[in-house]
Short mmCIF file of C-alpha atoms in Angstrom, two decimals:
data_model
loop_
_atom_site.label_atom_id
_atom_site.label_comp_id
_atom_site.label_asym_id
_atom_site.label_seq_id
_atom_site.Cartn_x
_atom_site.Cartn_y
_atom_site.Cartn_z
CA MET A 1 6.99 5.70 -18.94
CA ALA A 2 7.09 6.15 -22.72
CA ALA A 3 10.69 7.35 -22.60
CA ALA A 4 11.70 4.40 -20.42
CA LEU A 5 10.14 1.90 -22.82
CA ARG A 6 11.65 3.56 -25.86
CA GLY A 7 15.04 3.22 -24.18
CA CYS A 8 14.66 -0.57 -23.95
CA ALA A 9 15.37 -2.95 -26.77
CA PRO A 10 12.29 -4.57 -28.34
CA GLY A 11 10.88 -7.46 -26.32
CA THR A 12 12.92 -6.76 -23.18
CA ALA A 13 10.97 -4.40 -20.90
CA HIS A 14 8.53 -5.60 -18.27
CA LEU A 15 5.71 -3.27 -17.26
CA ILE A 16 4.00 -3.97 -13.94
CA ALA A 17 0.57 -2.48 -13.19
CA THR A 18 -0.83 -2.77 -9.67
CA GLY A 19 -3.75 -0.34 -9.95
CA ALA A 20 -6.22 0.79 -12.56
CA LEU A 21 -4.95 0.36 -16.12
CA THR A 22 -5.78 3.93 -17.15
CA ASN A 23 -2.21 5.08 -17.75
CA VAL A 24 -1.14 1.87 -19.50
CA ALA A 25 -4.11 2.01 -21.88
CA ALA A 26 -3.55 5.71 -22.56
CA LEU A 27 0.12 5.09 -23.31
CA MET A 28 -0.55 2.23 -25.69
CA SER A 29 -3.29 4.21 -27.41
CA ALA A 30 -1.00 7.20 -27.93
CA GLU A 31 2.06 5.15 -28.91
CA PRO A 32 0.97 1.66 -30.01
CA GLY A 33 4.44 0.86 -31.28
CA LEU A 34 5.72 0.71 -27.71
CA ALA A 35 3.97 -2.64 -27.25
CA ALA A 36 6.81 -4.16 -29.28
CA HIS A 37 9.30 -3.05 -26.62
CA LEU A 38 7.53 -5.09 -23.96
CA GLY A 39 8.71 -8.52 -22.96
CA GLY A 40 5.79 -8.75 -20.58
CA LEU A 41 2.93 -6.85 -18.96
CA CYS A 42 2.12 -8.11 -15.46
CA LEU A 43 -0.98 -6.77 -13.78
CA MET A 44 -2.73 -7.30 -10.50
CA GLY A 45 -6.45 -7.09 -11.01
CA GLY A 46 -9.67 -8.90 -11.68
CA ALA A 47 -11.33 -11.97 -10.26
CA LEU A 48 -12.75 -15.02 -11.99
CA GLY A 49 -14.49 -17.16 -9.39
CA GLY A 50 -16.39 -20.20 -10.58
CA GLY A 51 -13.84 -22.55 -9.03
CA PHE A 52 -10.90 -21.29 -11.09
CA THR A 53 -8.89 -21.95 -7.92
CA ASP A 54 -9.81 -22.98 -4.38
CA ALA A 55 -8.82 -19.61 -2.93
CA PRO A 56 -11.51 -18.01 -0.75
CA LEU A 57 -13.12 -15.06 -2.52
CA ALA A 58 -16.17 -14.33 -0.38
CA GLY A 59 -16.93 -14.52 3.30
CA THR A 60 -20.19 -14.83 5.15
CA ASN A 61 -19.79 -11.26 6.42
CA ASP A 62 -19.22 -9.79 2.95
CA VAL A 63 -22.21 -7.53 2.36
CA HIS A 64 -20.88 -4.68 0.17
CA ASP A 65 -23.89 -4.92 -2.16
CA GLY A 66 -26.16 -7.33 -0.35
CA HIS A 67 -24.62 -10.49 -1.81
CA VAL A 68 -22.80 -13.05 0.28
CA GLY A 69 -21.34 -16.49 -0.08
CA PRO A 70 -19.63 -18.47 -2.83
CA SER A 71 -21.47 -16.82 -5.76
CA ARG A 72 -19.44 -13.68 -5.19
CA SER A 73 -16.04 -13.29 -6.86
CA GLY A 74 -15.20 -9.58 -6.68
CA ASN A 75 -13.93 -7.58 -3.74
CA ILE A 76 -15.62 -4.24 -4.44
CA THR A 77 -18.85 -5.61 -5.94
CA MET A 78 -20.24 -9.09 -6.34
CA HIS A 79 -18.61 -9.37 -9.76
CA ALA A 80 -15.70 -6.95 -9.93
CA GLU A 81 -12.27 -6.43 -8.41
CA PHE A 82 -11.44 -2.81 -7.58
CA ASN A 83 -8.57 -2.18 -10.02
CA ILE A 84 -10.69 -3.28 -12.97
CA LEU A 85 -13.93 -1.64 -11.88
CA VAL A 86 -12.49 1.87 -11.57
CA ASP A 87 -11.60 1.88 -15.29
CA PRO A 88 -13.10 -1.14 -17.06
CA GLU A 89 -12.69 0.50 -20.48
CA ALA A 90 -8.93 0.73 -19.99
CA ALA A 91 -8.74 -2.94 -19.00
CA SER A 92 -10.89 -3.91 -21.97
CA GLN A 93 -8.57 -1.98 -24.29
CA ILE A 94 -5.55 -3.88 -22.99
CA PHE A 95 -7.13 -7.31 -23.34
CA SER A 96 -8.55 -6.60 -26.81
CA ASN A 97 -5.07 -5.72 -28.10
CA ALA A 98 -3.75 -9.01 -29.47
CA VAL A 99 -0.11 -7.94 -29.20
CA LEU A 100 -0.48 -6.88 -25.56
CA ALA A 101 -2.70 -9.79 -24.58
CA ALA A 102 -0.09 -12.30 -25.71
CA LYS A 103 2.43 -10.64 -23.39
CA THR A 104 0.11 -10.18 -20.41
CA THR A 105 0.09 -12.08 -17.12
CA VAL A 106 -2.88 -11.47 -14.83
CA VAL A 107 -2.75 -11.93 -11.06
CA PRO A 108 -6.43 -12.11 -10.08
CA LEU A 109 -7.83 -12.47 -6.58
CA ASP A 110 -8.14 -16.19 -7.33
CA LEU A 111 -4.33 -16.31 -7.22
CA SER A 112 -3.44 -13.61 -4.70
CA HIS A 113 -5.83 -15.00 -2.08
CA GLN A 114 -3.60 -18.08 -1.94
CA VAL A 115 -0.64 -16.04 -0.66
CA LEU A 116 -1.52 -15.37 2.96
CA ALA A 117 0.65 -13.58 5.50
CA THR A 118 0.12 -16.12 8.26
CA ASP A 119 1.44 -15.70 11.80
CA GLN A 120 4.50 -17.74 10.81
CA VAL A 121 5.14 -15.49 7.81
CA ARG A 122 4.72 -12.35 9.89
CA GLN A 123 7.24 -13.62 12.41
CA LEU A 124 9.69 -14.30 9.58
CA LEU A 125 9.25 -10.81 8.19
CA LEU A 126 9.51 -9.23 11.64
CA HIS A 127 12.65 -11.01 12.84
CA GLY A 128 14.21 -12.42 9.67
CA THR A 129 15.91 -15.81 9.76
CA GLN A 130 17.66 -15.14 13.08
CA ALA A 131 17.02 -17.68 15.82
CA ASP A 132 16.11 -15.06 18.44
CA ARG A 133 12.57 -13.94 17.73
CA THR A 134 11.99 -11.96 20.89
CA GLY A 135 11.69 -8.20 21.05
CA PRO A 136 9.77 -5.73 18.90
CA GLY A 137 11.44 -6.59 15.60
CA LYS A 138 14.77 -6.69 13.83
CA THR A 139 14.49 -3.25 12.18
CA GLN A 140 12.10 -0.32 12.01
CA LEU A 141 11.27 -1.22 8.40
CA ARG A 142 10.22 -4.72 9.41
CA VAL A 143 8.08 -3.43 12.27
CA MET A 144 6.29 -1.03 9.93
CA LEU A 145 5.63 -3.73 7.31
CA VAL A 146 4.27 -6.20 9.83
CA GLU A 147 2.07 -3.56 11.47
CA LEU A 148 0.51 -2.95 8.05
CA LEU A 149 -0.10 -6.66 7.65
CA TYR A 150 -1.78 -6.86 11.05
CA PHE A 151 -4.08 -3.99 10.05
CA PHE A 152 -5.11 -5.78 6.87
CA ALA A 153 -5.44 -9.07 8.75
CA LYS A 154 -8.38 -7.65 10.71
CA THR A 155 -10.00 -6.27 7.56
CA TYR A 156 -9.81 -9.59 5.72
CA ALA A 157 -11.03 -11.50 8.75
CA ASP A 158 -14.00 -9.17 9.22
CA VAL A 159 -14.99 -8.82 5.56
CA PHE A 160 -13.88 -12.02 3.81
CA ASP A 161 -13.61 -14.52 6.68
CA ILE A 162 -9.96 -15.05 5.73
CA THR A 163 -8.58 -15.61 9.22
CA ALA A 164 -5.23 -17.29 8.51
CA GLY A 165 -3.73 -13.95 7.49
CA PRO A 166 -4.18 -11.22 4.90
CA PRO A 167 -3.35 -11.95 1.25
CA LEU A 168 -0.56 -10.09 -0.46
CA HIS A 169 -1.52 -8.86 -3.92
CA ASP A 170 0.79 -6.46 -5.76
CA PRO A 171 4.16 -8.19 -5.11
CA ILE A 172 2.85 -11.27 -6.91
CA ALA A 173 2.62 -9.23 -10.11
CA VAL A 174 6.26 -8.31 -9.61
CA ALA A 175 7.14 -11.97 -9.03
CA ALA A 176 5.35 -12.90 -12.25
CA ALA A 177 7.81 -10.74 -14.17
CA LEU A 178 10.52 -13.21 -13.14
CA ILE A 179 8.91 -16.08 -15.06
CA GLY A 180 11.46 -17.48 -17.49
CA THR A 181 14.46 -15.98 -15.68
CA PRO A 182 17.04 -17.68 -13.42
CA ASP A 183 15.28 -16.08 -10.43
CA GLU A 184 11.89 -17.47 -11.39
CA ILE A 185 9.33 -18.32 -8.71
CA GLN A 186 7.34 -21.31 -9.90
CA PHE A 187 3.85 -20.46 -11.16
CA SER A 188 1.49 -23.24 -12.24
CA GLU A 189 -0.36 -22.66 -15.51
CA TRP A 190 -2.32 -25.92 -15.36
CA ASP A 191 -4.22 -27.68 -12.57
CA ALA A 192 -4.94 -31.41 -12.72
CA SER A 193 -8.23 -31.02 -10.85
CA LYS A 194 -9.52 -27.95 -12.71
CA SER A 195 -7.90 -27.72 -16.15
CA GLN A 196 -8.60 -29.62 -19.34
CA PRO A 197 -6.13 -32.47 -20.07
CA PRO A 198 -3.52 -33.08 -21.24
CA PRO A 199 -1.17 -30.87 -19.19
CA HIS A 200 -0.28 -27.69 -21.06
CA GLN A 201 0.38 -24.00 -20.54
CA GLU A 202 -3.09 -22.52 -20.39
CA ARG A 203 -3.79 -19.25 -22.18
CA PHE A 204 -7.02 -17.28 -22.14
CA ARG A 205 -9.08 -14.80 -24.09
CA VAL A 206 -10.10 -12.17 -21.55
CA SER A 207 -12.94 -9.69 -21.83
CA ILE A 208 -14.25 -7.07 -19.42
CA ILE A 209 -17.88 -6.06 -19.02
CA THR A 210 -17.99 -2.30 -19.58
CA ASP A 211 -21.75 -1.82 -19.67
CA GLY A 212 -22.99 0.31 -16.79
CA THR A 213 -21.55 2.94 -14.49
CA PHE A 214 -19.52 2.70 -11.31
CA GLU A 215 -22.61 3.71 -9.32
CA GLU A 216 -24.79 1.07 -10.99
CA ALA A 217 -22.16 -1.57 -10.28
CA MET A 218 -21.92 -0.56 -6.64
CA ARG A 219 -25.71 -0.83 -6.31
CA GLY A 220 -25.58 -4.31 -7.80
CA ASP A 221 -27.61 -3.29 -10.86
CA LYS A 222 -24.82 -4.02 -13.36
CA GLN A 223 -21.88 -6.40 -13.68
CA THR A 224 -19.53 -3.58 -14.73
CA GLY A 225 -15.88 -4.57 -14.34
CA LYS A 226 -16.50 -8.31 -14.36
CA MET A 227 -13.62 -10.26 -15.87
CA VAL A 228 -14.50 -13.16 -18.17
CA ALA A 229 -11.79 -15.61 -19.23
CA THR A 230 -12.19 -18.30 -21.89
CA GLU A 231 -9.37 -20.74 -22.53
CA VAL A 232 -8.01 -20.73 -26.07
CA PRO A 233 -6.89 -23.95 -27.78
CA ALA A 234 -3.54 -25.27 -26.59
CA GLY A 235 -0.67 -23.65 -28.41
CA GLN A 236 -2.53 -20.46 -29.29
CA GLN A 237 -1.47 -17.11 -27.89
CA GLY A 238 -3.45 -15.48 -25.14
CA VAL A 239 -3.34 -14.07 -21.64
CA ARG A 240 -1.50 -16.03 -18.96
CA ILE A 241 -3.54 -16.47 -15.75
CA PRO A 242 -1.65 -18.76 -13.34
CA ARG A 243 -3.72 -21.00 -11.10
CA SER A 244 -1.15 -21.23 -8.28
CA LEU A 245 2.44 -20.50 -7.32
CA ASP A 246 5.15 -21.74 -4.95
CA VAL A 247 4.01 -19.76 -1.91
CA ALA A 248 6.91 -20.79 0.33
CA ASP A 249 9.45 -19.71 -2.26
CA PHE A 250 7.58 -16.44 -2.77
CA TRP A 251 7.90 -15.56 0.93
CA ARG A 252 11.56 -16.59 0.86
CA VAL A 253 12.19 -14.05 -1.89
CA ILE A 254 10.22 -11.38 -0.01
CA GLU A 255 12.41 -11.99 3.06
CA GLU A 256 15.55 -11.70 0.93
CA CYS A 257 14.32 -8.37 -0.44
CA ILE A 258 13.68 -7.03 3.06
CA GLU A 259 17.13 -8.23 4.15
CA ARG A 260 18.68 -6.26 1.29
CA ALA A 261 16.61 -3.20 2.20
CA ASP A 262 17.80 -3.50 5.81
CA ALA A 263 21.42 -3.58 4.61
CA ALA A 264 20.89 -0.54 2.39
CA ASN A 265 19.23 1.42 5.20
CA SER A 266 22.04 0.48 7.58
CA ALA A 267 24.65 1.70 5.09
CA LEU A 268 22.85 5.03 4.69
CA SER A 269 22.80 5.62 8.44
CA LYS A 270 26.57 5.28 8.80
#
């Protein structure tokens, strides 16, 4: 990863993290100068709750640590999302680095739980844009992807009461890397019903609670891994945390990617 970043001109590389931030934090600690090579750091992780968006974050059957209902924001504990909880110190290191924070876009559960693989979406991914949507699926790749979505659909229905379809998380962090490019998917950085007027590009100071152990957090004794975001004054640098995105356009791009993968697989089999 270090070699790849060093090979990119300053301010051009985009680093996408869809798990714990351990390796990113270790890299930036060992070679802090590499932060200058980044044009952006997009990460999937964390959860804010508190009405940051209207996305469902907790279901009535969610009893990981004995807490249920709207007061819960995390998916692994009441307060924490998994990717942040497994290494909260690494996440804290990223967000406390002013250079990195100004280049960071966070995709929390508050955003990813808006992007649901509904039945209509699953049919699109299974059959593509072709009119005939009978049969098992257009390609083996599509069948495999949709089978995975059906598996997660049951999990999210049982645990979070999200019955319209499972949310898709990690690809949104990839989509966020397209912000500002000709292929951009529209992300909203201000919400008329939730943000402070006048309309502006919101930026946040983000901190992570690191007090406590994983075991204490899982027992509900500590808020380890909880993400706290405070908006900074308009115009100041900070972390980008979008409140919504163009979901229909996102799925259109996903379908285009699968179509290209189908074509590549077909070419390899000839």
